[in-house]
């Protein structure tokens, strides 16, 4: 989704800086963003490392100035094919997995907002867009995953950490929105539903779509409009909001 957002914003005329844990060569950048590479730059930074974020932001400001928009998109989740304890019951869920997911999904958003948002506030303008999930609004329905035990003979549980991290974004968004409101720095959250990626089991997709009124997953490009809206002057009086884009999943 990060590539999708970057492509969409660059196509709309924005200069896009991508913070990446790994360096990306110019040839790889040209391949990822054909005909747009001049408007896309990559800065190496891990979102859980404040010093790295500060260094990348200093380089970015020297190149292009203070950003107008920050999209906090970095996120991880338990892997469906990961270790058994990663997808085991809550009673024995290891703290190491909790720490990893909270560090990226929640602490990383706080650190990027702190570093880049401070620069925005000093300039008196900016829009911070946090990427959330329906699992920040409702608890994962474990029935969606029951087929795993029937198929594999091993119980499978959607872990607590992802939902907790995305739920935490709700009030982090409100906090930042109210804290910097008088500095003209807006902060909003988008709670996404399922995205068609081709990486999910058919049984999961069938179970999931039974609970989606529109009976389908989102195409990758269907979130670009709300990203562009929150990044643009069309939303200048909007802050502290949670925009739910989920095909109706949370309406039932």
PDB file of C-alpha atoms in Angstrom, residues 155-242:
ATOM      1  CA  UNK A 155      -5.800 -24.006  16.565  1.00  0.00           C
ATOM      2  CA  UNK A 156      -5.224 -20.558  15.048  1.00  0.00           C
ATOM      3  CA  UNK A 157      -5.939 -17.234  16.729  1.00  0.00           C
ATOM      4  CA  UNK A 158      -5.687 -13.735  15.328  1.00  0.00           C
ATOM      5  CA  UNK A 159      -3.280 -12.205  17.841  1.00  0.00           C
ATOM      6  CA  UNK A 160      -4.059  -9.306  20.167  1.00  0.00           C
ATOM      7  CA  UNK A 161      -1.130  -7.036  19.261  1.00  0.00           C
ATOM      8  CA  UNK A 162      -2.259  -5.809  15.835  1.00  0.00           C
ATOM      9  CA  UNK A 163      -5.721  -4.847  17.079  1.00  0.00           C
ATOM     10  CA  UNK A 164      -4.273  -3.139  20.146  1.00  0.00           C
ATOM     11  CA  UNK A 165      -1.787  -1.162  18.044  1.00  0.00           C
ATOM     12  CA  UNK A 166      -4.437   0.049  15.597  1.00  0.00           C
ATOM     13  CA  UNK A 167      -6.839   0.910  18.398  1.00  0.00           C
ATOM     14  CA  UNK A 168      -4.102   2.993  19.999  1.00  0.00           C
ATOM     15  CA  UNK A 169      -3.932   5.074  16.822  1.00  0.00           C
ATOM     16  CA  UNK A 170      -7.435   6.384  17.475  1.00  0.00           C
ATOM     17  CA  UNK A 171      -6.433   8.408  20.497  1.00  0.00           C
ATOM     18  CA  UNK A 172      -2.906   9.135  19.278  1.00  0.00           C
ATOM     19  CA  UNK A 173      -4.589  10.769  16.277  1.00  0.00           C
ATOM     20  CA  UNK A 174      -6.951  12.772  18.483  1.00  0.00           C
ATOM     21  CA  UNK A 175      -4.124  13.796  20.782  1.00  0.00           C
ATOM     22  CA  UNK A 176      -1.912  15.095  17.979  1.00  0.00           C
ATOM     23  CA  UNK A 177      -4.886  16.758  16.279  1.00  0.00           C
ATOM     24  CA  UNK A 178      -5.848  18.749  19.361  1.00  0.00           C
ATOM     25  CA  UNK A 179      -2.276  19.394  20.472  1.00  0.00           C
ATOM     26  CA  UNK A 180      -1.250  21.063  17.200  1.00  0.00           C
ATOM     27  CA  UNK A 181      -4.632  22.438  16.104  1.00  0.00           C
ATOM     28  CA  UNK A 182      -3.622  26.042  16.718  1.00  0.00           C
ATOM     29  CA  UNK A 183      -0.414  25.437  14.740  1.00  0.00           C
ATOM     30  CA  UNK A 184      -2.534  24.471  11.707  1.00  0.00           C
ATOM     31  CA  UNK A 185      -1.213  20.899  11.721  1.00  0.00           C
ATOM     32  CA  UNK A 186      -4.080  18.512  11.089  1.00  0.00           C
ATOM     33  CA  UNK A 187      -4.060  14.821  12.018  1.00  0.00           C
ATOM     34  CA  UNK A 188      -6.593  12.270  10.812  1.00  0.00           C
ATOM     35  CA  UNK A 189      -6.922   8.491  10.763  1.00  0.00           C
ATOM     36  CA  UNK A 190      -8.116   6.200   7.984  1.00  0.00           C
ATOM     37  CA  UNK A 191      -9.456   2.825   9.132  1.00  0.00           C
ATOM     38  CA  UNK A 192      -9.096   0.410   6.244  1.00  0.00           C
ATOM     39  CA  UNK A 193     -10.950  -2.800   5.564  1.00  0.00           C
ATOM     40  CA  UNK A 194      -9.650  -5.756   3.598  1.00  0.00           C
ATOM     41  CA  UNK A 195      -7.467  -5.158   0.547  1.00  0.00           C
ATOM     42  CA  UNK A 196      -7.262  -7.545  -2.388  1.00  0.00           C
ATOM     43  CA  UNK A 197      -3.670  -8.767  -2.469  1.00  0.00           C
ATOM     44  CA  UNK A 198      -3.968 -12.417  -3.477  1.00  0.00           C
ATOM     45  CA  UNK A 199      -2.046 -13.486  -0.378  1.00  0.00           C
ATOM     46  CA  UNK A 200      -4.954 -14.791   1.721  1.00  0.00           C
ATOM     47  CA  UNK A 201      -6.425 -18.292   1.887  1.00  0.00           C
ATOM     48  CA  UNK A 202      -9.620 -18.738  -0.107  1.00  0.00           C
ATOM     49  CA  UNK A 203     -11.354 -20.005   3.032  1.00  0.00           C
ATOM     50  CA  UNK A 204     -10.500 -16.795   4.874  1.00  0.00           C
ATOM     51  CA  UNK A 205     -11.660 -14.621   1.967  1.00  0.00           C
ATOM     52  CA  UNK A 206     -14.972 -16.476   1.777  1.00  0.00           C
ATOM     53  CA  UNK A 207     -15.529 -16.103   5.520  1.00  0.00           C
ATOM     54  CA  UNK A 208     -14.524 -12.442   5.455  1.00  0.00           C
ATOM     55  CA  UNK A 209     -16.716 -11.484   2.501  1.00  0.00           C
ATOM     56  CA  UNK A 210     -19.740 -13.049   4.199  1.00  0.00           C
ATOM     57  CA  UNK A 211     -19.367 -10.186   6.708  1.00  0.00           C
ATOM     58  CA  UNK A 212     -18.813  -7.375   4.204  1.00  0.00           C
ATOM     59  CA  UNK A 213     -22.053  -5.787   2.907  1.00  0.00           C
ATOM     60  CA  UNK A 214     -20.394  -4.931  -0.431  1.00  0.00           C
ATOM     61  CA  UNK A 215     -19.279  -8.582  -0.746  1.00  0.00           C
ATOM     62  CA  UNK A 216     -15.792  -7.792  -1.951  1.00  0.00           C
ATOM     63  CA  UNK A 217     -12.384  -6.600  -0.826  1.00  0.00           C
ATOM     64  CA  UNK A 218     -11.067  -3.180  -1.785  1.00  0.00           C
ATOM     65  CA  UNK A 219      -8.911  -2.823  -4.848  1.00  0.00           C
ATOM     66  CA  UNK A 220      -5.537  -1.285  -3.958  1.00  0.00           C
ATOM     67  CA  UNK A 221      -6.338   1.965  -5.742  1.00  0.00           C
ATOM     68  CA  UNK A 222      -9.623   2.536  -3.922  1.00  0.00           C
ATOM     69  CA  UNK A 223      -7.888   4.114  -0.941  1.00  0.00           C
ATOM     70  CA  UNK A 224      -5.998   6.701  -2.992  1.00  0.00           C
ATOM     71  CA  UNK A 225      -8.919   9.119  -3.093  1.00  0.00           C
ATOM     72  CA  UNK A 226      -9.197   9.465   0.670  1.00  0.00           C
ATOM     73  CA  UNK A 227      -5.412   9.832   0.983  1.00  0.00           C
ATOM     74  CA  UNK A 228      -5.438  12.651  -1.570  1.00  0.00           C
ATOM     75  CA  UNK A 229      -8.447  14.274   0.116  1.00  0.00           C
ATOM     76  CA  UNK A 230      -6.786  14.386   3.533  1.00  0.00           C
ATOM     77  CA  UNK A 231      -3.515  15.562   1.991  1.00  0.00           C
ATOM     78  CA  UNK A 232      -5.170  18.405   0.090  1.00  0.00           C
ATOM     79  CA  UNK A 233      -6.817  21.733   0.858  1.00  0.00           C
ATOM     80  CA  UNK A 234     -10.187  20.046   0.386  1.00  0.00           C
ATOM     81  CA  UNK A 235      -9.970  18.897   4.025  1.00  0.00           C
ATOM     82  CA  UNK A 236      -8.541  21.991   5.730  1.00  0.00           C
ATOM     83  CA  UNK A 237     -11.247  22.053   8.455  1.00  0.00           C
ATOM     84  CA  UNK A 238     -10.931  18.348   9.217  1.00  0.00           C
ATOM     85  CA  UNK A 239      -8.798  17.095  12.085  1.00  0.00           C
ATOM     86  CA  UNK A 240      -9.032  14.413  14.746  1.00  0.00           C
ATOM     87  CA  UNK A 241     -11.342  12.364  12.534  1.00  0.00           C
ATOM     88  CA  UNK A 242     -11.453   8.669  11.763  1.00  0.00           C
TER      89      UNK A 242
END
